[in-house]
CSV table of C-alpha atoms in Angstrom, one decimal:
chain,number,residue,atom,x,y,z
A,1,ASP,CA,-8.2,11.1,-11.3
A,2,VAL,CA,-4.7,10.9,-9.7
A,3,LYS,CA,-2.5,8.7,-11.9
A,4,VAL,CA,0.6,6.9,-10.8
A,5,THR,CA,2.1,5.1,-13.8
A,6,GLN,CA,4.8,2.2,-13.5
A,7,SER,CA,6.3,1.8,-16.9
A,8,SER,CA,6.9,-2.1,-16.8
A,9,ARG,CA,4.2,-4.5,-15.8
A,10,TYR,CA,5.9,-7.3,-15.9
A,11,LEU,CA,9.7,-8.0,-16.0
A,12,VAL,CA,12.0,-11.2,-16.3
A,13,LYS,CA,15.4,-10.3,-15.2
A,14,ARG,CA,18.6,-12.7,-14.9
A,15,THR,CA,20.7,-12.9,-11.6
A,16,GLY,CA,23.3,-10.0,-11.4
A,17,GLU,CA,21.7,-7.8,-13.8
A,18,LYS,CA,20.9,-4.1,-12.9
A,19,VAL,CA,17.3,-3.5,-13.1
A,20,PHE,CA,15.4,0.0,-13.3
A,21,LEU,CA,11.5,0.1,-12.2
A,22,GLU,CA,10.3,3.7,-13.4
A,23,CYS,CA,7.3,5.6,-11.7
A,24,VAL,CA,5.8,8.6,-12.8
A,25,GLN,CA,2.8,10.5,-11.1
A,26,ASP,CA,0.8,13.3,-12.6
A,27,MET,CA,-0.6,15.0,-9.2
A,28,ASP,CA,2.7,17.2,-8.3
A,29,HIS,CA,3.0,15.1,-5.0
A,30,GLU,CA,5.9,15.8,-2.9
A,31,ASN,CA,6.1,12.1,-1.7
A,32,MET,CA,6.7,9.1,-3.5
A,33,PHE,CA,7.2,5.8,-2.2
A,34,TRP,CA,8.3,2.4,-3.4
A,35,TYR,CA,7.0,-0.9,-1.5
A,36,ARG,CA,7.5,-4.4,-2.0
A,37,GLN,CA,4.3,-6.9,-1.9
A,38,ASP,CA,5.1,-10.5,-1.0
A,39,PRO,CA,2.3,-13.2,0.2
A,40,GLY,CA,1.6,-13.2,3.8
A,41,LEU,CA,4.1,-10.4,4.4
A,42,GLY,CA,1.9,-7.4,3.2
A,43,LEU,CA,3.6,-4.4,1.7
A,44,ARG,CA,6.9,-3.3,3.1
A,45,LEU,CA,8.4,0.2,2.6
A,46,ILE,CA,11.8,0.1,0.7
A,47,TYR,CA,12.3,3.7,0.1
A,48,PHE,CA,10.6,6.9,0.4
A,49,SER,CA,11.3,10.3,-1.1
A,50,TYR,CA,9.9,13.8,0.3
A,51,ASP,CA,11.3,16.1,-2.2
A,52,VAL,CA,13.6,16.2,-5.4
A,53,LYS,CA,17.0,14.4,-4.7
A,54,MET,CA,15.7,13.8,-1.1
A,55,LYS,CA,15.2,10.1,-0.1
A,56,GLU,CA,14.8,8.2,3.2
A,57,LYS,CA,15.3,4.5,3.5
A,58,GLY,CA,12.5,2.3,4.5
A,59,ASP,CA,12.3,-1.0,6.5
A,60,ILE,CA,13.9,-3.2,3.8
A,61,PRO,CA,16.6,-0.9,1.8
A,62,GLU,CA,19.0,-3.5,1.4
A,63,GLY,CA,19.8,-4.2,-2.5
A,64,TYR,CA,18.1,-1.2,-3.7
A,65,SER,CA,18.5,2.2,-4.4
A,66,VAL,CA,16.5,5.1,-5.7
A,67,SER,CA,16.7,8.2,-7.9
A,68,ARG,CA,14.3,11.2,-7.9
A,69,GLU,CA,16.0,13.9,-10.3
A,70,LYS,CA,12.5,15.3,-11.1
A,71,LYS,CA,9.4,16.0,-9.0
A,72,GLU,CA,7.2,13.4,-11.1
A,73,ARG,CA,9.3,10.5,-11.5
A,74,PHE,CA,10.7,8.0,-9.0
A,75,SER,CA,12.9,5.1,-9.9
A,76,LEU,CA,13.7,1.9,-7.8
A,77,ILE,CA,17.1,0.5,-8.9
A,78,LEU,CA,18.6,-3.1,-8.3
A,79,GLU,CA,22.2,-2.9,-8.5
A,80,SER,CA,22.7,-6.5,-8.8
A,81,ALA,CA,19.4,-8.5,-8.9
A,82,SER,CA,19.0,-11.6,-7.0
A,83,THR,CA,16.6,-14.3,-6.9
A,84,ASN,CA,15.1,-13.0,-3.3
A,85,GLN,CA,13.9,-9.8,-5.3
A,86,THR,CA,11.6,-11.8,-7.0
A,87,SER,CA,8.5,-9.7,-6.1
A,88,MET,CA,5.6,-7.2,-6.8
A,89,TYR,CA,6.9,-3.5,-6.4
A,90,LEU,CA,4.4,-1.1,-6.0
A,91,CYS,CA,5.0,2.8,-6.6
A,92,ALA,CA,2.7,5.2,-4.6
A,93,SER,CA,2.6,9.1,-4.3
A,94,GLY,CA,1.1,11.5,-2.0
A,95,THR,CA,1.0,15.0,-0.7
A,96,GLY,CA,3.7,16.2,1.6
A,97,GLY,CA,3.2,18.6,4.7
A,98,SER,CA,2.7,17.1,8.3
A,99,ARG,CA,-0.9,15.9,7.8
A,100,ALA,CA,-0.2,12.1,8.7
A,101,GLY,CA,-3.9,11.5,7.4
A,102,ASN,CA,-3.6,12.4,3.7
A,103,THR,CA,-3.9,9.7,1.2
A,104,ILE,CA,-1.3,7.7,-0.9
A,105,TYR,CA,-2.2,6.8,-4.5
A,106,PHE,CA,-0.6,3.6,-6.1
A,107,GLY,CA,0.3,2.5,-9.2
A,108,GLU,CA,-0.9,-0.8,-10.7
A,109,GLY,CA,2.3,-2.8,-9.7
A,110,SER,CA,5.6,-4.1,-11.4
A,111,TRP,CA,6.0,-8.1,-11.5
A,112,LEU,CA,9.6,-8.8,-11.4
A,113,THR,CA,10.9,-12.3,-11.9
A,114,VAL,CA,14.8,-12.8,-11.2
A,115,VAL,CA,15.8,-16.1,-12.7
B,1,ALA,CA,6.2,1.2,17.4
B,2,GLN,CA,3.3,1.0,15.3
B,3,SER,CA,1.8,-2.3,13.9
B,4,VAL,CA,-1.0,-4.0,12.1
B,5,THR,CA,-2.3,-7.1,12.6
B,6,GLN,CA,-5.2,-8.5,10.2
B,7,LEU,CA,-7.0,-11.3,12.0
B,8,GLY,CA,-7.5,-14.4,9.1
B,9,SER,CA,-5.5,-14.3,6.0
B,10,HIS,CA,-8.4,-15.8,3.9
B,11,VAL,CA,-12.2,-15.1,4.8
B,12,SER,CA,-15.1,-16.8,2.8
B,13,VAL,CA,-18.7,-15.6,2.9
B,14,SER,CA,-21.6,-16.4,0.5
B,15,GLU,CA,-23.0,-13.8,-1.8
B,16,GLY,CA,-25.4,-11.3,0.2
B,17,ALA,CA,-24.0,-12.4,3.4
B,18,LEU,CA,-22.3,-9.9,6.0
B,19,VAL,CA,-18.5,-9.2,5.2
B,20,LEU,CA,-16.3,-8.7,8.4
B,21,LEU,CA,-12.5,-7.9,7.9
B,22,ARG,CA,-10.9,-7.8,11.3
B,23,CYS,CA,-7.7,-5.4,11.9
B,24,ASN,CA,-6.0,-4.4,15.1
B,25,TYR,CA,-3.4,-1.8,15.2
B,26,SER,CA,-0.8,-0.8,17.9
B,27,SER,CA,0.1,3.0,18.0
B,28,SER,CA,1.7,5.1,21.0
B,29,VAL,CA,0.1,8.3,19.4
B,30,PRO,CA,-3.5,8.8,17.7
B,31,PRO,CA,-3.5,6.8,14.7
B,32,TYR,CA,-4.9,7.4,11.4
B,33,LEU,CA,-5.9,4.3,9.7
B,34,PHE,CA,-6.6,3.1,6.2
B,35,TRP,CA,-8.4,0.1,4.6
B,36,TYR,CA,-7.2,-0.5,0.8
B,37,VAL,CA,-8.2,-2.8,-1.7
B,38,GLN,CA,-6.7,-4.7,-4.3
B,39,TYR,CA,-8.1,-6.5,-7.2
B,40,PRO,CA,-6.3,-9.1,-9.1
B,41,ASN,CA,-3.2,-7.9,-11.0
B,42,GLN,CA,-4.1,-4.4,-9.8
B,43,GLY,CA,-2.6,-1.8,-7.5
B,44,LEU,CA,-4.2,-0.7,-4.2
B,45,GLN,CA,-7.3,1.4,-4.0
B,46,LEU,CA,-8.1,3.5,-1.1
B,47,LEU,CA,-11.7,2.2,0.5
B,48,LEU,CA,-11.8,4.5,3.3
B,49,LYS,CA,-9.5,6.2,6.1
B,50,TYR,CA,-9.9,7.3,9.7
B,51,THR,CA,-8.5,10.7,10.4
B,52,SER,CA,-10.4,11.0,13.9
B,53,ALA,CA,-13.4,13.3,12.5
B,54,ALA,CA,-15.8,10.4,13.3
B,55,THR,CA,-15.3,6.8,14.7
B,56,LEU,CA,-17.6,5.3,11.9
B,57,VAL,CA,-16.2,5.9,8.7
B,58,LYS,CA,-18.0,5.4,5.5
B,59,GLY,CA,-16.1,4.2,2.2
B,60,ILE,CA,-16.6,3.1,-1.4
B,61,ASN,CA,-18.5,0.3,-2.6
B,62,GLY,CA,-20.9,0.1,0.5
B,63,PHE,CA,-17.9,-0.4,3.1
B,64,GLU,CA,-17.6,1.0,6.5
B,65,ALA,CA,-15.4,0.7,9.6
B,66,GLU,CA,-15.7,1.6,13.1
B,67,PHE,CA,-12.7,3.1,15.0
B,68,LYS,CA,-12.7,1.5,18.6
B,69,LYS,CA,-10.1,3.1,20.7
B,70,SER,CA,-10.8,0.7,23.6
B,71,GLU,CA,-10.2,-2.5,21.7
B,72,THR,CA,-7.5,-1.0,19.6
B,73,SER,CA,-9.5,-2.3,16.5
B,74,PHE,CA,-10.6,-1.0,13.2
B,75,HIS,CA,-12.5,-3.7,11.6
B,76,LEU,CA,-14.1,-3.6,8.1
B,77,THR,CA,-17.7,-4.4,7.4
B,78,LYS,CA,-20.4,-4.6,4.5
B,79,PRO,CA,-23.7,-5.7,4.8
B,80,SER,CA,-24.1,-7.7,1.9
B,81,ALA,CA,-21.5,-9.2,-0.2
B,82,HIS,CA,-21.1,-9.1,-3.9
B,83,MET,CA,-19.2,-11.2,-6.1
B,84,SER,CA,-17.4,-8.1,-7.3
B,85,ASP,CA,-15.9,-7.7,-3.8
B,86,ALA,CA,-13.7,-10.6,-4.3
B,87,ALA,CA,-10.1,-9.1,-3.7
B,88,GLU,CA,-7.3,-8.6,-1.1
B,89,TYR,CA,-7.8,-6.2,1.5
B,90,PHE,CA,-5.1,-4.3,3.7
B,91,CYS,CA,-5.4,-2.5,6.6
B,92,ALA,CA,-2.7,0.0,7.2
B,93,VAL,CA,-1.5,2.7,10.1
B,94,SER,CA,0.3,5.9,9.2
B,95,ARG,CA,3.5,6.3,11.1
B,96,SER,CA,3.7,9.4,13.1
B,97,SER,CA,6.8,10.8,11.7
B,98,ASN,CA,5.7,11.5,8.3
B,99,THR,CA,2.8,11.7,5.8
B,100,GLY,CA,1.9,8.8,3.7
B,101,LYS,CA,4.5,6.4,5.4
B,102,LEU,CA,2.1,3.5,6.0
B,103,ILE,CA,2.4,0.4,7.9
B,104,PHE,CA,0.3,-2.5,6.4
B,105,GLY,CA,-1.1,-5.7,7.7
B,106,GLN,CA,-0.4,-9.0,6.2
B,107,GLY,CA,-4.0,-8.9,4.1
B,108,THR,CA,-6.9,-10.6,3.9
B,109,THR,CA,-8.1,-12.5,0.9
B,110,LEU,CA,-12.0,-12.3,0.7
B,111,GLN,CA,-13.6,-14.9,-1.4
B,112,VAL,CA,-17.0,-14.6,-2.4
B,113,LYS,CA,-19.2,-17.6,-3.1
B,114,PRO,CA,-22.3,-17.8,-5.2
């Protein structure tokens, strides 16, 4: 089975703190994603990576950055956490190439509360 | 630009009743469409996907969806609801530019009453 593991399920951070959310996948997938989930808004793409050290901004990248130093690991960074970044964060991975119907697989999510 | 609209943020059915969750999409190119389910405190799990092979797609747990191009719809159905089907369901369309970059609908919470 594909496994996407998010290291922290629940975090509480203070405003202004730097926050790292870590994600690891074990399927040698080229593509990795960070989504944010909010009630009534569904999932919104923050960042996407299609290879090591390669990244693209998603729909809501402001206030976030990412790092992909190894193929299996994709980190989301909040440089200075703010209360409006309180949310559920979901990591996902999938195979690369031009086949747009490929499935992506999600981790269990990280609940972040910024106080 | 592509988009997805799920009609109804909450749907309530009785156990054993038909489940119908509605999804309409907008896409300038032939779409790839997905339904995902999210159980409480978990990530998303793929239920089924449409990739143009067949318009009626069967998924896991007895769910199926029919792609109707004329109606730009991809509604999810299950003939008989079970208590374990209570969850949030997301419809998504794949962006044409790259694999896996999905655009999600707002989600529909399914409640199943005994």
